[in-house]
Short mmCIF file of C-alpha atoms in Angstrom, two decimals:
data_model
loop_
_atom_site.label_atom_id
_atom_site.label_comp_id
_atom_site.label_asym_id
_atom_site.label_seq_id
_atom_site.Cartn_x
_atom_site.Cartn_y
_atom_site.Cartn_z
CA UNK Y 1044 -83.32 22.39 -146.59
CA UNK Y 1045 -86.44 20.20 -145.68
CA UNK Y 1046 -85.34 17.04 -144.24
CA UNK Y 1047 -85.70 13.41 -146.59
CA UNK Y 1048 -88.53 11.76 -144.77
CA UNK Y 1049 -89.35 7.50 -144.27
CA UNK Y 1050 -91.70 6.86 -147.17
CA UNK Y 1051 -94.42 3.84 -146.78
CA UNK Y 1052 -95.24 2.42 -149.97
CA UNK Y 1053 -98.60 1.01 -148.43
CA UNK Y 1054 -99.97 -2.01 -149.08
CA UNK Y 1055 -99.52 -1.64 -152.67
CA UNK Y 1056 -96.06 -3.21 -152.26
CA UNK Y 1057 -96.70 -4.77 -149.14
CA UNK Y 1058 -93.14 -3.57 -147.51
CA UNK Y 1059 -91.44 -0.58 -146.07
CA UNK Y 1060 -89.71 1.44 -148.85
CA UNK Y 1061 -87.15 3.99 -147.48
CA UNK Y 1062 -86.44 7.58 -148.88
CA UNK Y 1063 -82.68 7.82 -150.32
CA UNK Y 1064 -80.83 10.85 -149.21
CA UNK Y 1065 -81.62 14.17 -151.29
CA UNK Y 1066 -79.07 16.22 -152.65
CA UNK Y 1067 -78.26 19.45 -151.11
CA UNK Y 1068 -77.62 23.21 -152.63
CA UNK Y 1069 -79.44 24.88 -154.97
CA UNK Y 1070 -80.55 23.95 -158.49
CA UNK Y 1071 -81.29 26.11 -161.36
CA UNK Y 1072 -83.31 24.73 -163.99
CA UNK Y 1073 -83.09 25.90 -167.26
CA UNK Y 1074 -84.66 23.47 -169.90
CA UNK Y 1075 -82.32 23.86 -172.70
CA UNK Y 1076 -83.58 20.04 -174.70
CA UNK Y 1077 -87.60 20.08 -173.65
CA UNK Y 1078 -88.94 23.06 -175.24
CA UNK Y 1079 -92.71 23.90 -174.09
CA UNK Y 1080 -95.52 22.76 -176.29
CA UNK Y 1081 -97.69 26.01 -175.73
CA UNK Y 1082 -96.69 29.40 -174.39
CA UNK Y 1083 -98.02 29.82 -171.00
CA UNK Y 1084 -100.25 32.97 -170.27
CA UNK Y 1085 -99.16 35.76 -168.58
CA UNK Y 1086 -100.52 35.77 -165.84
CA UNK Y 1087 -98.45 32.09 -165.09
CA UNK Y 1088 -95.14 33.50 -166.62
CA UNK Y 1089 -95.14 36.18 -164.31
CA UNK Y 1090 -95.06 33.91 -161.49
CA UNK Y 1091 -91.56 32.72 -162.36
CA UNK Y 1092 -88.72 32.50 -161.82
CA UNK Y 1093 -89.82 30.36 -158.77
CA UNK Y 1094 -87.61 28.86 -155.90
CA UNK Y 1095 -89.00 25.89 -154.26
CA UNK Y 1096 -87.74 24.35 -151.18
CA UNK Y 1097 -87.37 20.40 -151.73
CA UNK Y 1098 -86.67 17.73 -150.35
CA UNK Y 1099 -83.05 18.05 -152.61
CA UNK Y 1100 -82.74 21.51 -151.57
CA UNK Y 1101 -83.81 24.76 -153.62
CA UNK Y 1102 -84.73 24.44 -157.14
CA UNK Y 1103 -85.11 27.32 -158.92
CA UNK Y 1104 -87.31 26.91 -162.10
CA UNK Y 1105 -86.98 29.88 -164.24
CA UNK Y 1106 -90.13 29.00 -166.43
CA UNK Y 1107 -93.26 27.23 -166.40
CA UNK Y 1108 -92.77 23.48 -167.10
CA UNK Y 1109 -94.89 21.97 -169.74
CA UNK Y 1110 -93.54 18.79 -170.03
CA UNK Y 1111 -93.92 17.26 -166.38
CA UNK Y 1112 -93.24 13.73 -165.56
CA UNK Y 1113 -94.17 12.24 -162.05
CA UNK Y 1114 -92.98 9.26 -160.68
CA UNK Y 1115 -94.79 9.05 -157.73
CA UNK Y 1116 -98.54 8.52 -157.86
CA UNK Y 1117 -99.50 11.01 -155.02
CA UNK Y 1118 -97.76 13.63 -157.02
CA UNK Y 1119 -99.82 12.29 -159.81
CA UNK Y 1120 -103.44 13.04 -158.29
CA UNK Y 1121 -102.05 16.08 -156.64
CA UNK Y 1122 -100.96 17.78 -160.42
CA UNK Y 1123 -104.49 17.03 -161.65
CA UNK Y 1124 -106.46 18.05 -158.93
CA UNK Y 1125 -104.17 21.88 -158.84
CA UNK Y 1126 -104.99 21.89 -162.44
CA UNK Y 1127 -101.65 20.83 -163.64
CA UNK Y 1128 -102.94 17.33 -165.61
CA UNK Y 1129 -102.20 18.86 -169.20
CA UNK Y 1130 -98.80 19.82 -168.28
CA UNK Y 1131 -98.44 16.23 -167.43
CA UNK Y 1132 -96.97 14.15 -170.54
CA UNK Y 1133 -95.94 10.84 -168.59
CA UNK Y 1134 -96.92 9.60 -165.28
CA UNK Y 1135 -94.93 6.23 -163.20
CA UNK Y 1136 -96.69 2.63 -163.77
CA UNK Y 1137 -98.26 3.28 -160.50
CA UNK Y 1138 -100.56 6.49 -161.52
CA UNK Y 1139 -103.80 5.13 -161.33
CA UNK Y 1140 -105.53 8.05 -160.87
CA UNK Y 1141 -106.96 10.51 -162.21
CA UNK Y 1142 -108.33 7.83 -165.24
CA UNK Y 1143 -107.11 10.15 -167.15
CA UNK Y 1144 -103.71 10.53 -166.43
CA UNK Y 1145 -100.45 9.63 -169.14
CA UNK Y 1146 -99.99 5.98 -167.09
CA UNK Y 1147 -96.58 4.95 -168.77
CA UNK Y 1148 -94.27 1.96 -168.07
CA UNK Y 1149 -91.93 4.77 -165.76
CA UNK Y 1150 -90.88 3.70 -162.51
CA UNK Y 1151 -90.35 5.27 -159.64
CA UNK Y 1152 -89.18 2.42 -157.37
CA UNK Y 1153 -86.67 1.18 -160.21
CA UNK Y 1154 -86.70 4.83 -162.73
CA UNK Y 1155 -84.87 4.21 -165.42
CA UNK Y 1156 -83.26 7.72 -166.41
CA UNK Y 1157 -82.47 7.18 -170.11
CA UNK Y 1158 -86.34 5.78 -170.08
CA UNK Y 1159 -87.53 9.15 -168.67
CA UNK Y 1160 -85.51 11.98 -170.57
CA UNK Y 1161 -86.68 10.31 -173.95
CA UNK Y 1162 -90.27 12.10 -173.02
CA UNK Y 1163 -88.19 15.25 -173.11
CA UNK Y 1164 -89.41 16.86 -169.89
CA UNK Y 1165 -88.83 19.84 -168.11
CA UNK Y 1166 -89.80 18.67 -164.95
CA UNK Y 1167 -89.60 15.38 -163.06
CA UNK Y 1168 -91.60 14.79 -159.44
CA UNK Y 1169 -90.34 12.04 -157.48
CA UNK Y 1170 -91.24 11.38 -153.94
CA UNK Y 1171 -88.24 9.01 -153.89
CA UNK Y 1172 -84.32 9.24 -154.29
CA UNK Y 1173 -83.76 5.50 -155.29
CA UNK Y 1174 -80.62 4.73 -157.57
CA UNK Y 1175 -79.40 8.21 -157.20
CA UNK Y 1176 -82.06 9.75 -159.88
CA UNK Y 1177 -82.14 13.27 -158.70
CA UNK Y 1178 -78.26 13.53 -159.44
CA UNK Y 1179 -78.06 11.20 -162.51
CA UNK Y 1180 -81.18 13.81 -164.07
CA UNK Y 1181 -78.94 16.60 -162.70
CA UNK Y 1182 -76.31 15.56 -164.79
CA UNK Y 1183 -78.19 16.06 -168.01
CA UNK Y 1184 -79.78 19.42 -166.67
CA UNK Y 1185 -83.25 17.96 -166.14
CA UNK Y 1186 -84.76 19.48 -163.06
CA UNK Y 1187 -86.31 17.73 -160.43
CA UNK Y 1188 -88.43 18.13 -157.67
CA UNK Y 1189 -87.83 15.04 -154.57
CA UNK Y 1190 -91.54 15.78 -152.43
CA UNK Y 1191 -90.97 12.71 -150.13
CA UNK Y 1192 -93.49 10.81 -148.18
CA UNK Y 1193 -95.35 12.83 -145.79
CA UNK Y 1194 -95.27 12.43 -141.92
CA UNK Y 1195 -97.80 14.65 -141.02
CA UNK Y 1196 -100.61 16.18 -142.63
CA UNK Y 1197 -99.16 19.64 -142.47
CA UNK Y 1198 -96.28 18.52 -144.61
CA UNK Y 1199 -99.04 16.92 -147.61
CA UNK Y 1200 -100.58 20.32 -147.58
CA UNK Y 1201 -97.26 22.05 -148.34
CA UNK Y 1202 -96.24 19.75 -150.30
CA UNK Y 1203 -99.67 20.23 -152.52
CA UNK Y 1204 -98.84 24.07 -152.41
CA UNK Y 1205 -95.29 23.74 -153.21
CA UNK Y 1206 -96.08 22.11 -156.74
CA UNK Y 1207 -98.98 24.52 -157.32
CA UNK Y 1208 -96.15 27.23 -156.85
CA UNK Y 1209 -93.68 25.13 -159.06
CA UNK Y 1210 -96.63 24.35 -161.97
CA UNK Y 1211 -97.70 28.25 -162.33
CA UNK Y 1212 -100.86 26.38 -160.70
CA UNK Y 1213 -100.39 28.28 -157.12
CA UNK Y 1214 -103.75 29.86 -156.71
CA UNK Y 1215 -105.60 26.70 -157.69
CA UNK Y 1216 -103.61 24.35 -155.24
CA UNK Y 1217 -103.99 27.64 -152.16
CA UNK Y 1218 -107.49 26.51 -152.90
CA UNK Y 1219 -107.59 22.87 -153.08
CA UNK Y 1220 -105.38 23.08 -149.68
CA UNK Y 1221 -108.21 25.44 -147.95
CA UNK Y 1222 -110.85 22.97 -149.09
CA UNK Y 1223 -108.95 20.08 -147.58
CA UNK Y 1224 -108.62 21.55 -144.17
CA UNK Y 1225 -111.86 22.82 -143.85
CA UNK Y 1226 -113.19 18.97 -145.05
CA UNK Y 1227 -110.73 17.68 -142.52
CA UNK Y 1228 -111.51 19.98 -139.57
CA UNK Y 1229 -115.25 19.57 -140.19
CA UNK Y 1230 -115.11 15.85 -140.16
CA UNK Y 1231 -112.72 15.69 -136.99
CA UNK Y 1232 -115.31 18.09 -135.01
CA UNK Y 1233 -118.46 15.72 -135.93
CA UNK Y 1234 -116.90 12.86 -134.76
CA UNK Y 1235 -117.76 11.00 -131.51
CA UNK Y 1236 -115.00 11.11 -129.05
CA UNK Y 1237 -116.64 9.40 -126.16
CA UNK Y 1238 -116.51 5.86 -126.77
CA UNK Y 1239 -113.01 5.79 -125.97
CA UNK Y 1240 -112.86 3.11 -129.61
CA UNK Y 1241 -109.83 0.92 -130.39
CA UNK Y 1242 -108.88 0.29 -133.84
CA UNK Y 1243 -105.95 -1.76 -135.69
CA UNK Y 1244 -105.20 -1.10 -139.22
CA UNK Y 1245 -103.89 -3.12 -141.32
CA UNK Y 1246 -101.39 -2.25 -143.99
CA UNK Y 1247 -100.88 -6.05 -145.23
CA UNK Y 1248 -101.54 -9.31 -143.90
CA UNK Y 1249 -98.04 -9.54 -142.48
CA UNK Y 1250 -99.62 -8.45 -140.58
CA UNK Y 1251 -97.33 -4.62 -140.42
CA UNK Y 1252 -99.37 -1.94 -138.92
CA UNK Y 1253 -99.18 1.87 -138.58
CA UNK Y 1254 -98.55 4.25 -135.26
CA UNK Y 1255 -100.03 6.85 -134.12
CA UNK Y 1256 -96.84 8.78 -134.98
CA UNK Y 1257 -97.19 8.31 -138.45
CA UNK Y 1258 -98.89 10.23 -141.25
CA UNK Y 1259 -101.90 7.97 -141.47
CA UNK Y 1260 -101.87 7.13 -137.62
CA UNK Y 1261 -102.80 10.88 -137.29
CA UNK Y 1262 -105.40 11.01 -139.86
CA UNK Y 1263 -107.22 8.67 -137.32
CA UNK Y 1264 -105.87 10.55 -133.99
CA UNK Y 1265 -108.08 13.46 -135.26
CA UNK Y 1266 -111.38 11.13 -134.67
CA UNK Y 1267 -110.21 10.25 -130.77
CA UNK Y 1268 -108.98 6.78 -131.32
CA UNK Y 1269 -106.78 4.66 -129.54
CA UNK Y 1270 -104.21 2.63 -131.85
CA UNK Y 1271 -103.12 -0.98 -130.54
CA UNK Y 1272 -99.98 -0.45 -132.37
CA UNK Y 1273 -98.77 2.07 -130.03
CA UNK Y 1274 -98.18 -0.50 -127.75
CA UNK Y 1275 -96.17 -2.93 -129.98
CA UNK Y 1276 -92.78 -3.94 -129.07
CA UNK Y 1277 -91.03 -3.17 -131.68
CA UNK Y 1278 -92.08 0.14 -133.32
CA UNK Y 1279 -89.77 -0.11 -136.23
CA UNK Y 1280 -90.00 3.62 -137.20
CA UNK Y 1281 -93.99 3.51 -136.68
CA UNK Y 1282 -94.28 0.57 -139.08
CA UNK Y 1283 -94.41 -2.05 -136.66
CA UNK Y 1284 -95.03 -6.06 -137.50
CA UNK Y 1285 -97.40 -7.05 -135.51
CA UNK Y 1286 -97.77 -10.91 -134.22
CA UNK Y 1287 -101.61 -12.91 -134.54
CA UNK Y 1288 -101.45 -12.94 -130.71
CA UNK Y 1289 -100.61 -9.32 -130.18
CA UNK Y 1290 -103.92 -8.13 -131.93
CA UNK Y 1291 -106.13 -11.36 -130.61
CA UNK Y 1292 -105.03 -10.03 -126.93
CA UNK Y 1293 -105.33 -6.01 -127.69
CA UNK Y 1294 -108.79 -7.10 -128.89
CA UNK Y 1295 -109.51 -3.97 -131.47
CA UNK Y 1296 -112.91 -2.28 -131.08
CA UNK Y 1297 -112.18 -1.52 -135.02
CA UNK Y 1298 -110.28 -2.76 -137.60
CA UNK Y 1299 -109.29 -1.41 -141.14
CA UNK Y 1300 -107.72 -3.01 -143.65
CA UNK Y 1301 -105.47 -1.31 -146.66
CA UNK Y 1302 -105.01 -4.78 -147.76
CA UNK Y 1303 -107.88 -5.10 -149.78
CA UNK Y 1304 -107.43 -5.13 -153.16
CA UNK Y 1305 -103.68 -6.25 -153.15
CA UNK Y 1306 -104.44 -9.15 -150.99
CA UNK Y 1307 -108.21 -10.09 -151.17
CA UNK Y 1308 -108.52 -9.21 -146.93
CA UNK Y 1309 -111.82 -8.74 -145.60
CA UNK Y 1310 -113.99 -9.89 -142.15
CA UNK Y 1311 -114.02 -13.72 -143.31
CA UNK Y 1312 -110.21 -13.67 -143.93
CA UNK Y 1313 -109.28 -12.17 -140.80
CA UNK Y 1314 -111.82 -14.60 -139.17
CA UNK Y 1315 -109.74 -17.55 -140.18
CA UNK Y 1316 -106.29 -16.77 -138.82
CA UNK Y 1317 -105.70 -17.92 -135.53
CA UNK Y 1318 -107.24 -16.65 -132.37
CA UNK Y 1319 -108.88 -13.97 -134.74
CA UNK Y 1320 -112.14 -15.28 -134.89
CA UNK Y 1321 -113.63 -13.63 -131.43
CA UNK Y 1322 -112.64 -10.52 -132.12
CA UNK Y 1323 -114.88 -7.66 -131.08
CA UNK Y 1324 -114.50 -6.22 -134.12
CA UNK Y 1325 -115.48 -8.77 -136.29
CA UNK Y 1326 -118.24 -9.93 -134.12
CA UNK Y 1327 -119.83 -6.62 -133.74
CA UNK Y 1328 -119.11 -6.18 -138.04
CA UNK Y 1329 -117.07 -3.39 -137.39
CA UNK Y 1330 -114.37 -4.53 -139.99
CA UNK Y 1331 -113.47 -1.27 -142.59
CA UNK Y 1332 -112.19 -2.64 -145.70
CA UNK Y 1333 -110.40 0.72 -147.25
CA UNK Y 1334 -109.18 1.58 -150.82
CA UNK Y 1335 -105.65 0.77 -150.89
CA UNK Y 1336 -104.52 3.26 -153.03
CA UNK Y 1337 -106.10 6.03 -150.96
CA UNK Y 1338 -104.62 4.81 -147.76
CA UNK Y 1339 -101.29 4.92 -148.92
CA UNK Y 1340 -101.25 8.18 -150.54
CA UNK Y 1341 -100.68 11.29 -148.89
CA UNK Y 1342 -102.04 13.61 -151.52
CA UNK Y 1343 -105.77 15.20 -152.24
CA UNK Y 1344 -107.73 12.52 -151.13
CA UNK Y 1345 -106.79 11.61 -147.92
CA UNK Y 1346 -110.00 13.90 -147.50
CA UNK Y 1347 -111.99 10.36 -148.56
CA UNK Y 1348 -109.94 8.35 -146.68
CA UNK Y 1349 -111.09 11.00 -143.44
CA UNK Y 1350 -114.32 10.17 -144.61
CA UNK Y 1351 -114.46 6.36 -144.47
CA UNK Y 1352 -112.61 6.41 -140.69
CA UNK Y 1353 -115.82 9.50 -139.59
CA UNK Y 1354 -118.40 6.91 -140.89
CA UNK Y 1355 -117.40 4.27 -139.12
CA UNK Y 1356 -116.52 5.78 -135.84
CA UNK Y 1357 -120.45 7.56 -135.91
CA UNK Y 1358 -121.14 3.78 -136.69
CA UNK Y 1359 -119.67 2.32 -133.65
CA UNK Y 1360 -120.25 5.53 -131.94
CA UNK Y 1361 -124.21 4.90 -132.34
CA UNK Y 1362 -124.31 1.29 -131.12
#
C-alpha cells in the first residue's frame, strides 16, 4: 500500500491541512446505482478490469467510470488534461480549472457524502481522507480513489498515470507525463547554477514557508537554489513559520510569493513589514509574485510554475 502523505493546502487556505489515514485492503468496485451515460469503446473496455494502487489500498474498478466526481482540484486539472473532462459530471468548489470544468458546491475539505452520491457517480477522487469519506462512500459501494498530496515530483507523475490507468485514459496521461519531464528536465538544464541565488517563498503572509524537502521546495532545488527555510528552527514537517527577523537577517537574493491573489502580497507589501524594506530582493526587483493556484497544486502544471522560477533565476542570473 502507498503510504497517506502531509497534504499543503497552499495559500489558498492559508494553513497546513493534514491527510487522514487511508483505509487498507482491497476494494472492488462494482457500480451497481450509477449506470454509465455512454458505452465506452473498445479499445477502453478492454483495459479493465483495472487495479490501482491508492493511497486506501488497491481498488479494483471492473469498468470504465463515466460518472467521475473529484474533490480535489489537482485531480481536477489532471482528468482534463489525460482527456478524462467528459467523464467528469461534478468537480469540489475549489476546481477552478480547466474553465470548463462541472465547478459544484462539493467539498473536499468538509465533503458532504449524501451531497456527493446524489450525482450518482461511479467514481470519486479525493486527495484527502477528512471525516472518514473513503469508508462512509465504501459503505454505499461507491468507489474511491484517495491520490494524496504529493511529496516529490515522482509521486505527481504517478499519480497523473495512475488515474489515466483508472479513467481508460492511460495512453493519453503516459503522454502528458513524458511531456512533463522532458519540459521539466529541459528547463532545469538551461538554468544558471552559478550564482549560488537565495530565495524565500512565501506560502502566506504568516509568514509559513516551504523546505527544500518538500514537493515544491524541490521544484526549485532543480534550478540550484539555496532555500532560507532550510535553516529555520522549527521545520514543522517542511512547513515552517517563519519570524519578520528570520528572513530580514537571511536576506533572500529572491523572493516568491503564493500569496498573491488570496492576500493582495506583492514588492510594496512586503516593503512595509518591519525590517523588510532593505531587502536585496526587493531592492534589486527581484520579487516573483506566482499564481496561487498553480503553486499549490501538484498536478499538470507545475510545468508553468517550473517556468516562472527558470525566468527569474536567468533574470537574476544575467545581472
Amino acid at each position: 500500500m502507498r503510504p497517506v502523505r502531509t497534504a499543503f493546502a497552499g495559500a489558498l487556505l492559508g494553513t497546513l491541512v493534514l491527510a487522514g489515514c487511508g483505509q487498507s485492503g482491497t476494494t472492488t468496485a462494482t457500480p451497481t446505482s450509477a449506470p454509465a451515460t455512454t458505452s465506452a469503446p473498445a479499445s477502453a473496455s478492454a483495459d479493465f478490469p483495472v487495479t490501482i494502487e491508492a493511497g486506501n489500498g488497491k481498488v479494483t474498478l471492473t469498468k470504465k467510470p463515466e460518472r467521475i466526481i473529484s474533490l480535489s482540484a489537482t485531480h481536477t486539472e489532471t482528468l482534463f488534461a489525460i482527456g478524462a473532462g467528459p467523464q467528469v459530471v461534478a468537480a469540489d468548489d475549489q476546481s477552478n480549472h480547466p474553465p470548463e470544468a462541472p465547478k459544484t458546491d462539493l467539498s473536499g475539505l468538509k465533503p458532504n457524502v449524501e451531497a456527493i452520491v446524489a450525482h450518482k457517480p461511479d467514481l470519486v477522487i479525493v486527495s484527502d481522507d477528512l471525516d472518514k469519506v473513503v469508508a462512509e462512500l465504501g459503505k454505499l459501494n461507491v468507489p474511491v480513489l484517495l491520490q494524496p498530496a504529493a511529496t516529490k515530483i515522482e509521486e505527481a507523475y504517478e499519480e497523473i498515470t495512475e488515474l489515466g490507468a483508472a479513467t481508460g485514459n492511460k495512453a493519453k496521461a503516459d503522454e502528458v507525463v513524458s511531456g512533463m519531464k522532458a519540459a521539466m528536465e529541459k528547463l532545469a538544464a538551461e538554468a544558471p547554477k552559478d550564482k549560488k541565488l537565495t530565495y524565500y517563498h512565501e506560502l502566506d503572509q504568516t509568514p509559513y514557508a516551504a523546505t527544500s524537502q518538500t514537493f515544491i521546495g524541490q521544484i526549485y532545488s532543480m534550478f540550484g537554489l539555496t532555500n532560507i527555510a532550510d535553516k529555520a528552527p522549527d521545520a514543522a514537517g517542511g512547513y515552517p513559520k517563519l519570524s519578520a527577523e528570520f528572513v530580514a537577517q537571511a536576506d533572500p537574493d529572491l523572493v516568491f510569493l503564493a500569496d498573491v491573489k488570496c492576500c493582495q502580497q506583492s514588492k510594496e507589501t512586503l516593503a512595509k513589514r518591519p525590517g523588510w524594506a532593505n531587502l536585496s530582493a526587493i531592492k534589486n526587483d527581484r520579487v516573483i509574485q506566482l499564481d496561487d493556484d498553480i503553486a499549490s497544486r501538484w498536478g499538470p502544471r507545475i510545468v508553468q510554475l517550473a517556468e516562472s522560477i527558470g525566468a527569474a533565476v536567468s533574470k537574476a542570473g544575467a545581472s
